[in-house]
Amino acid sequence: MKNKKIKILLAAPRGFCAGVERAIEIVKKSITKYGAPVYVRHEIVHNKYVVDNLKKIGVIFVDELSEIKDKSRPVIFSAHGVPKSISAEANDYKIEYIDATCPLVSKVHREAENLHKAGYHIILIGHLNHPEVIGTMGQLPEGSIDLIQNEKDVEKYKLKNEKKIAYITQTTLSVDDTQNIITALKKKFVEIREPFKEDICYATTNRQLAVKNIAKKCDMFFVLGSKNSSNSVRLVEVAQKSGCIDSELIHSESNVPFHKIEKCTTIGVSSGASAPETLVENFINKIKAKFVVKIDEIEIVKENVVFKIPAKLN
Ligand code: SF4
């Protein structure tokens, strides 16, 4: 196999976004400031490699605040955001908390609150049970937001007594699928109010465009990322819909399908917003060990977004 030539088209931008960089930095700075252990509610970002490395420096991950054994230690809320009830619960327990919610998720939270105050009933386009969706719905009293996941849900959706409705979306959805849902919503509810600025974030949009740009030239496409990472799973779907049917997610338990790669001339590679570049490098090194590899990085846009970390950690 060693003399078989494979071209790798490497999508750019890929991997860590500004929200993920910030969340990880918040955890590391918290360890420096408070010492170990520091608790994190939910995976700080959806990536096993990141989570395992943080465990090594003294981070304890919990699903609920009730699991925190030593409530004198601080807890960090993950980048996906939390319902208001969670900060209230932390206050009840007198646990110090640091909020690592991505500012672009917080923007959607504020949008939901403002719409609610202005008397709108809200439709949230997103995935059931995703932590970001739970967090966004939890910004408002129960019954103020309805979740819609697809065009079928739009068809079935019935207004109750609402006079004014508005929609918002999860930040990590497929740009194209969401557009179809929005078109269906606007057709059904012509008066529906749109967000001032799109809720799907810059990182999601750029990573999807970068994959779309090269997928049709590839015999196979690989996305490095975790199974529970919405962003990464969407990239696999985008690659498939853009013409590379044989697209796969490479996660912590995946085996590299060398027997299939052997039959390819060109493969595409990208990674989700929560996947570190090391995972891409390791993957490419495995391919390099078996084949003669030529790498072409195709960058569609330069990203320079940086988010500040909370002042109390500086
Ligand atoms: S994917 Fe977007 S919304 Fe999510 S953490 Fe990254 S920048 Fe923030």
Tab-separated table of C-alpha atoms and ligand atoms in Angstrom:
chain	number	residue	atom	x	y	z
A	1	MET	CA	0.000	0.000	0.000
A	2	LYS	CA	2.888	2.348	0.766
A	3	ASN	CA	3.340	3.538	-2.826
A	4	LYS	CA	-0.358	4.250	-3.312
A	5	LYS	CA	-0.852	8.037	-3.692
A	6	ILE	CA	-3.653	9.816	-1.834
A	7	LYS	CA	-4.510	13.486	-2.036
A	8	ILE	CA	-5.970	15.039	1.094
A	9	LEU	CA	-8.118	18.141	0.719
A	10	LEU	CA	-8.039	19.786	4.104
A	11	ALA	CA	-10.977	22.087	4.810
A	12	ALA	CA	-10.281	25.450	6.424
A	13	PRO	CA	-11.528	26.888	8.687
A	14	ARG	CA	-12.009	23.746	10.777
A	15	GLY	CA	-11.739	22.752	14.438
A	16	PHE	CA	-11.863	24.985	17.487
A	17	CYS	CA	-14.049	28.087	17.355
A	18	ALA	CA	-13.708	31.145	19.585
A	19	GLY	CA	-16.440	29.910	21.968
A	20	VAL	CA	-14.693	26.590	22.535
A	21	GLU	CA	-11.256	28.225	22.975
A	22	ARG	CA	-12.793	30.548	25.558
A	23	ALA	CA	-14.571	27.770	27.470
A	24	ILE	CA	-11.394	25.685	27.748
A	25	GLU	CA	-9.400	28.762	28.798
A	26	ILE	CA	-11.995	29.490	31.503
A	27	VAL	CA	-11.564	25.985	32.920
A	28	LYS	CA	-7.754	26.181	32.872
A	29	LYS	CA	-7.702	29.656	34.454
A	30	SER	CA	-10.157	28.477	37.117
A	31	ILE	CA	-7.795	25.647	38.054
A	32	THR	CA	-4.962	28.206	38.301
A	33	LYS	CA	-7.041	30.561	40.422
A	34	TYR	CA	-8.887	28.138	42.712
A	35	GLY	CA	-6.669	25.042	42.567
A	36	ALA	CA	-8.059	21.539	41.929
A	37	PRO	CA	-10.665	20.243	41.959
A	38	VAL	CA	-12.932	22.480	39.947
A	39	TYR	CA	-16.306	21.114	38.864
A	40	VAL	CA	-17.766	21.469	35.374
A	41	ARG	CA	-21.464	20.881	34.779
A	42	HIS	CA	-21.835	18.877	31.572
A	43	GLU	CA	-18.943	18.302	29.122
A	44	ILE	CA	-17.372	21.756	28.783
A	45	VAL	CA	-17.378	21.195	25.001
A	46	HIS	CA	-18.485	18.025	23.235
A	47	ASN	CA	-15.124	16.340	22.799
A	48	LYS	CA	-13.790	13.330	24.698
A	49	TYR	CA	-10.132	14.228	24.116
A	50	VAL	CA	-10.647	17.711	25.598
A	51	VAL	CA	-12.659	16.356	28.529
A	52	ASP	CA	-10.097	13.613	29.312
A	53	ASN	CA	-7.231	16.127	29.289
A	54	LEU	CA	-9.074	18.459	31.646
A	55	LYS	CA	-9.770	15.561	34.028
A	56	LYS	CA	-5.995	15.072	34.248
A	57	ILE	CA	-5.514	18.600	35.639
A	58	GLY	CA	-8.193	18.217	38.304
A	59	VAL	CA	-11.538	18.883	36.662
A	60	ILE	CA	-14.515	16.825	37.838
A	61	PHE	CA	-17.410	16.635	35.385
A	62	VAL	CA	-20.956	16.284	36.705
A	63	ASP	CA	-24.350	16.186	35.028
A	64	GLU	CA	-26.161	17.934	37.853
A	65	LEU	CA	-25.138	20.282	40.662
A	66	SER	CA	-26.564	17.829	43.224
A	67	GLU	CA	-23.666	15.475	42.350
A	68	ILE	CA	-21.057	17.987	43.554
A	69	LYS	CA	-19.615	16.434	46.710
A	70	ASP	CA	-17.668	19.466	47.923
A	71	LYS	CA	-19.944	22.443	47.457
A	72	SER	CA	-17.226	24.849	48.612
A	73	ARG	CA	-15.543	24.311	45.219
A	74	PRO	CA	-16.493	26.390	42.156
A	75	VAL	CA	-18.458	25.028	39.233
A	76	ILE	CA	-18.245	26.059	35.592
A	77	PHE	CA	-21.225	26.000	33.243
A	78	SER	CA	-20.445	24.606	29.791
A	79	ALA	CA	-20.195	26.517	26.489
A	80	HIS	CA	-23.686	25.298	25.495
A	81	GLY	CA	-25.378	27.453	28.137
A	82	VAL	CA	-27.726	26.527	30.982
A	83	PRO	CA	-31.350	27.193	31.924
A	84	LYS	CA	-31.845	30.003	34.452
A	85	SER	CA	-32.904	27.400	37.015
A	86	ILE	CA	-29.304	26.108	37.130
A	87	SER	CA	-27.776	29.431	38.226
A	88	ALA	CA	-30.616	29.714	40.765
A	89	GLU	CA	-29.812	26.208	42.006
A	90	ALA	CA	-26.122	27.121	42.351
A	91	ASN	CA	-27.144	30.169	44.412
A	92	ASP	CA	-29.336	27.983	46.636
A	93	TYR	CA	-26.406	25.634	47.234
A	94	LYS	CA	-24.130	28.698	47.695
A	95	ILE	CA	-21.784	27.298	45.052
A	96	GLU	CA	-19.635	29.855	43.254
A	97	TYR	CA	-20.190	29.488	39.532
A	98	ILE	CA	-18.383	30.688	36.440
A	99	ASP	CA	-20.392	30.819	33.255
A	100	ALA	CA	-18.529	29.576	30.153
A	101	THR	CA	-21.592	29.909	27.910
A	102	CYS	CA	-20.422	31.010	24.462
A	103	PRO	CA	-21.276	34.703	23.961
A	104	LEU	CA	-23.058	33.749	20.731
A	105	VAL	CA	-25.344	31.398	22.668
A	106	SER	CA	-25.892	34.132	25.283
A	107	LYS	CA	-26.897	36.419	22.415
A	108	VAL	CA	-29.707	33.978	21.519
A	109	HIS	CA	-30.731	33.838	25.208
A	110	ARG	CA	-31.030	37.638	25.363
A	111	GLU	CA	-32.918	37.650	22.075
A	112	ALA	CA	-35.427	35.146	23.508
A	113	GLU	CA	-35.881	37.256	26.636
A	114	ASN	CA	-36.400	40.465	24.668
A	115	LEU	CA	-38.932	38.856	22.345
A	116	HIS	CA	-40.786	37.408	25.315
A	117	LYS	CA	-40.882	40.821	27.001
A	118	ALA	CA	-42.216	42.322	23.767
A	119	GLY	CA	-45.090	39.835	23.849
A	120	TYR	CA	-43.921	37.330	21.238
A	121	HIS	CA	-44.464	33.601	21.430
A	122	ILE	CA	-41.221	31.949	20.327
A	123	ILE	CA	-40.462	29.055	18.028
A	124	LEU	CA	-36.989	27.609	18.547
A	125	ILE	CA	-35.534	25.644	15.638
A	126	GLY	CA	-33.174	23.060	17.116
A	127	HIS	CA	-32.566	19.491	18.241
A	128	LEU	CA	-34.553	17.971	21.090
A	129	ASN	CA	-32.478	17.323	24.224
A	130	HIS	CA	-29.363	19.124	22.982
A	131	PRO	CA	-27.946	21.035	25.996
A	132	GLU	CA	-28.036	24.318	24.076
A	133	VAL	CA	-31.751	23.843	23.348
A	134	ILE	CA	-32.440	22.962	26.999
A	135	GLY	CA	-30.498	26.091	28.035
A	136	THR	CA	-32.292	28.393	25.603
A	137	MET	CA	-35.760	27.067	26.461
A	138	GLY	CA	-34.860	27.452	30.115
A	139	GLN	CA	-34.426	31.223	29.792
A	140	LEU	CA	-38.182	31.718	29.793
A	141	PRO	CA	-41.197	30.411	31.699
A	142	GLU	CA	-42.473	27.033	30.536
A	143	GLY	CA	-44.798	27.248	27.547
A	144	SER	CA	-43.196	30.438	26.147
A	145	ILE	CA	-41.066	28.571	23.585
A	146	ASP	CA	-41.974	25.663	21.302
A	147	LEU	CA	-39.317	23.504	19.686
A	148	ILE	CA	-39.437	22.721	15.977
A	149	GLN	CA	-36.945	20.229	14.576
A	150	ASN	CA	-37.889	19.863	10.926
A	151	GLU	CA	-40.308	20.808	8.173
A	152	LYS	CA	-42.812	18.134	9.287
A	153	ASP	CA	-42.988	19.844	12.682
A	154	VAL	CA	-43.805	23.120	10.889
A	155	GLU	CA	-46.674	21.411	9.057
A	156	LYS	CA	-48.086	20.035	12.319
A	157	TYR	CA	-47.515	23.213	14.332
A	158	LYS	CA	-50.662	24.999	15.448
A	159	LEU	CA	-50.809	28.437	16.986
A	160	LYS	CA	-52.622	28.564	20.304
A	161	ASN	CA	-53.751	32.051	21.276
A	162	GLU	CA	-50.591	33.862	20.268
A	163	LYS	CA	-50.958	37.096	18.383
A	164	LYS	CA	-47.292	37.617	17.652
A	165	ILE	CA	-44.728	34.917	16.928
A	166	ALA	CA	-40.997	34.981	16.329
A	167	TYR	CA	-38.380	32.347	15.664
A	168	ILE	CA	-34.842	31.839	16.909
A	169	THR	CA	-32.455	28.951	16.230
A	170	GLN	CA	-29.793	26.774	17.817
A	171	THR	CA	-26.315	28.036	16.850
A	172	THR	CA	-24.930	24.786	15.435
A	173	LEU	CA	-27.543	23.673	12.903
A	174	SER	CA	-27.163	22.831	9.248
A	175	VAL	CA	-27.389	26.166	7.416
A	176	ASP	CA	-29.253	24.630	4.451
A	177	ASP	CA	-31.711	22.472	6.436
A	178	THR	CA	-32.507	25.413	8.688
A	179	GLN	CA	-33.156	27.626	5.679
A	180	ASN	CA	-35.742	25.111	4.453
A	181	ILE	CA	-37.440	25.078	7.864
A	182	ILE	CA	-37.442	28.901	7.952
A	183	THR	CA	-38.932	29.074	4.453
A	184	ALA	CA	-41.708	26.684	5.544
A	185	LEU	CA	-42.331	28.729	8.703
A	186	LYS	CA	-42.504	32.014	6.775
A	187	LYS	CA	-44.884	30.485	4.286
A	188	LYS	CA	-47.190	29.270	7.025
A	189	PHE	CA	-46.866	32.328	9.284
A	190	VAL	CA	-46.209	35.325	7.041
A	191	GLU	CA	-45.987	37.704	9.987
A	192	ILE	CA	-43.361	35.697	11.854
A	193	ARG	CA	-40.529	37.834	13.184
A	194	GLU	CA	-36.961	36.925	12.284
A	195	PRO	CA	-33.808	37.410	14.380
A	196	PHE	CA	-31.988	40.702	13.605
A	197	LYS	CA	-28.842	38.750	12.930
A	198	GLU	CA	-28.741	35.055	12.123
A	199	ASP	CA	-28.440	32.767	15.162
A	200	ILE	CA	-26.400	30.035	13.454
A	201	CYS	CA	-22.914	31.146	14.419
A	202	TYR	CA	-20.020	32.216	12.199
A	203	ALA	CA	-18.003	29.083	13.087
A	204	THR	CA	-20.794	26.681	12.124
A	205	THR	CA	-21.427	28.564	8.879
A	206	ASN	CA	-17.751	28.766	7.882
A	207	ARG	CA	-17.014	25.108	8.655
A	208	GLN	CA	-20.020	23.984	6.623
A	209	LEU	CA	-19.088	26.220	3.676
A	210	ALA	CA	-15.493	24.948	3.735
A	211	VAL	CA	-16.716	21.324	3.600
A	212	LYS	CA	-19.278	22.110	0.899
A	213	ASN	CA	-16.551	23.696	-1.199
A	214	ILE	CA	-14.448	20.533	-1.455
A	215	ALA	CA	-16.772	17.586	-0.745
A	216	LYS	CA	-17.750	17.018	-4.386
A	217	LYS	CA	-14.087	16.571	-5.336
A	218	CYS	CA	-13.577	13.828	-2.730
A	219	ASP	CA	-14.084	10.055	-2.911
A	220	MET	CA	-14.437	9.951	0.877
A	221	PHE	CA	-14.790	12.621	3.539
A	222	PHE	CA	-13.751	12.422	7.190
A	223	VAL	CA	-14.831	14.728	9.994
A	224	LEU	CA	-12.934	14.531	13.259
A	225	GLY	CA	-15.261	15.083	16.209
A	226	SER	CA	-17.399	13.431	18.858
A	227	LYS	CA	-20.680	11.623	18.288
A	228	ASN	CA	-22.526	14.071	20.576
A	229	SER	CA	-21.072	17.138	18.829
A	230	SER	CA	-23.910	18.714	16.840
A	231	ASN	CA	-21.419	20.751	14.855
A	232	SER	CA	-19.363	17.707	13.799
A	233	VAL	CA	-22.346	15.524	12.906
A	234	ARG	CA	-23.734	18.362	10.752
A	235	LEU	CA	-20.433	18.529	8.834
A	236	VAL	CA	-20.737	14.844	7.896
A	237	GLU	CA	-24.271	15.504	6.611
A	238	VAL	CA	-23.096	18.578	4.686
A	239	ALA	CA	-20.335	16.546	3.003
A	240	GLN	CA	-22.868	13.861	2.042
A	241	LYS	CA	-25.398	16.346	0.717
A	242	SER	CA	-22.686	18.190	-1.200
A	243	GLY	CA	-21.799	15.130	-3.217
A	244	CYS	CA	-19.549	12.905	-1.112
A	245	ILE	CA	-21.883	10.106	-0.017
A	246	ASP	CA	-19.092	8.175	1.689
A	247	SER	CA	-18.566	10.619	4.552
A	248	GLU	CA	-17.823	9.518	8.092
A	249	LEU	CA	-17.345	10.871	11.561
A	250	ILE	CA	-14.030	9.849	13.112
A	251	HIS	CA	-14.575	9.808	16.889
A	252	SER	CA	-12.715	8.354	19.859
A	253	GLU	CA	-13.768	4.759	19.126
A	254	SER	CA	-13.480	4.881	15.319
A	255	ASN	CA	-11.115	2.731	13.335
A	256	VAL	CA	-9.617	4.366	10.268
A	257	PRO	CA	-11.113	2.481	7.274
A	258	PHE	CA	-7.810	1.962	5.397
A	259	HIS	CA	-9.385	-0.711	3.164
A	260	LYS	CA	-11.768	1.953	1.812
A	261	ILE	CA	-9.210	4.770	1.699
A	262	GLU	CA	-6.987	2.510	-0.402
A	263	LYS	CA	-9.549	2.716	-3.192
A	264	CYS	CA	-9.665	6.553	-3.102
A	265	THR	CA	-7.698	9.124	-5.070
A	266	THR	CA	-8.822	12.126	-3.032
A	267	ILE	CA	-10.170	12.319	0.482
A	268	GLY	CA	-11.503	15.333	2.363
A	269	VAL	CA	-10.778	16.104	6.008
A	270	SER	CA	-12.331	18.572	8.437
A	271	SER	CA	-13.136	18.778	12.139
A	272	GLY	CA	-15.971	20.091	14.273
A	273	ALA	CA	-15.763	23.280	16.352
A	274	SER	CA	-15.056	21.279	19.525
A	275	ALA	CA	-12.311	19.049	18.058
A	276	PRO	CA	-8.656	19.983	18.683
A	277	GLU	CA	-6.222	20.113	15.767
A	278	THR	CA	-4.183	17.260	17.350
A	279	LEU	CA	-6.961	14.888	16.308
A	280	VAL	CA	-6.633	16.005	12.674
A	281	GLU	CA	-2.835	15.656	12.838
A	282	ASN	CA	-3.061	12.167	14.361
A	283	PHE	CA	-5.533	11.091	11.700
A	284	ILE	CA	-3.374	12.414	8.863
A	285	ASN	CA	-0.280	10.778	10.368
A	286	LYS	CA	-2.053	7.405	10.345
A	287	ILE	CA	-2.826	7.880	6.639
A	288	LYS	CA	0.742	9.009	5.962
A	289	ALA	CA	2.052	5.806	7.561
A	290	LYS	CA	0.253	3.745	4.897
A	291	PHE	CA	0.152	5.904	1.782
A	292	VAL	CA	2.076	8.591	-0.090
A	293	VAL	CA	0.114	11.672	0.892
A	294	LYS	CA	-0.184	15.107	-0.699
A	295	ILE	CA	-2.038	17.675	1.382
A	296	ASP	CA	-3.868	20.637	-0.092
A	297	GLU	CA	-5.418	22.994	2.440
A	298	ILE	CA	-8.327	24.939	0.983
A	299	GLU	CA	-9.179	27.958	3.071
A	300	ILE	CA	-12.375	29.829	2.222
A	301	VAL	CA	-12.177	32.540	4.875
A	302	LYS	CA	-9.820	33.674	7.660
A	303	GLU	CA	-11.317	33.745	11.144
A	304	ASN	CA	-10.146	36.231	13.745
A	305	VAL	CA	-12.903	36.066	16.349
A	306	VAL	CA	-11.722	36.106	19.972
A	307	PHE	CA	-13.964	36.259	23.049
A	308	LYS	CA	-12.860	37.755	26.363
A	309	ILE	CA	-12.868	35.550	29.420
A	310	PRO	CA	-14.712	36.708	32.584
A	311	ALA	CA	-12.812	39.498	34.349
A	312	LYS	CA	-12.690	37.643	37.666
A	313	LEU	CA	-10.338	35.055	36.138
A	314	ASN	CA	-7.743	37.589	34.989
B	1	SF4	S1	-19.924	26.632	17.675
B	1	SF4	FE1	-20.503	28.809	17.597
B	1	SF4	S2	-21.983	29.083	19.247
B	1	SF4	FE2	-20.924	27.119	19.620
B	1	SF4	S3	-19.223	27.646	20.955
B	1	SF4	FE3	-18.447	27.803	18.880
B	1	SF4	S4	-18.718	29.977	18.308
B	1	SF4	FE4	-19.990	29.570	20.100
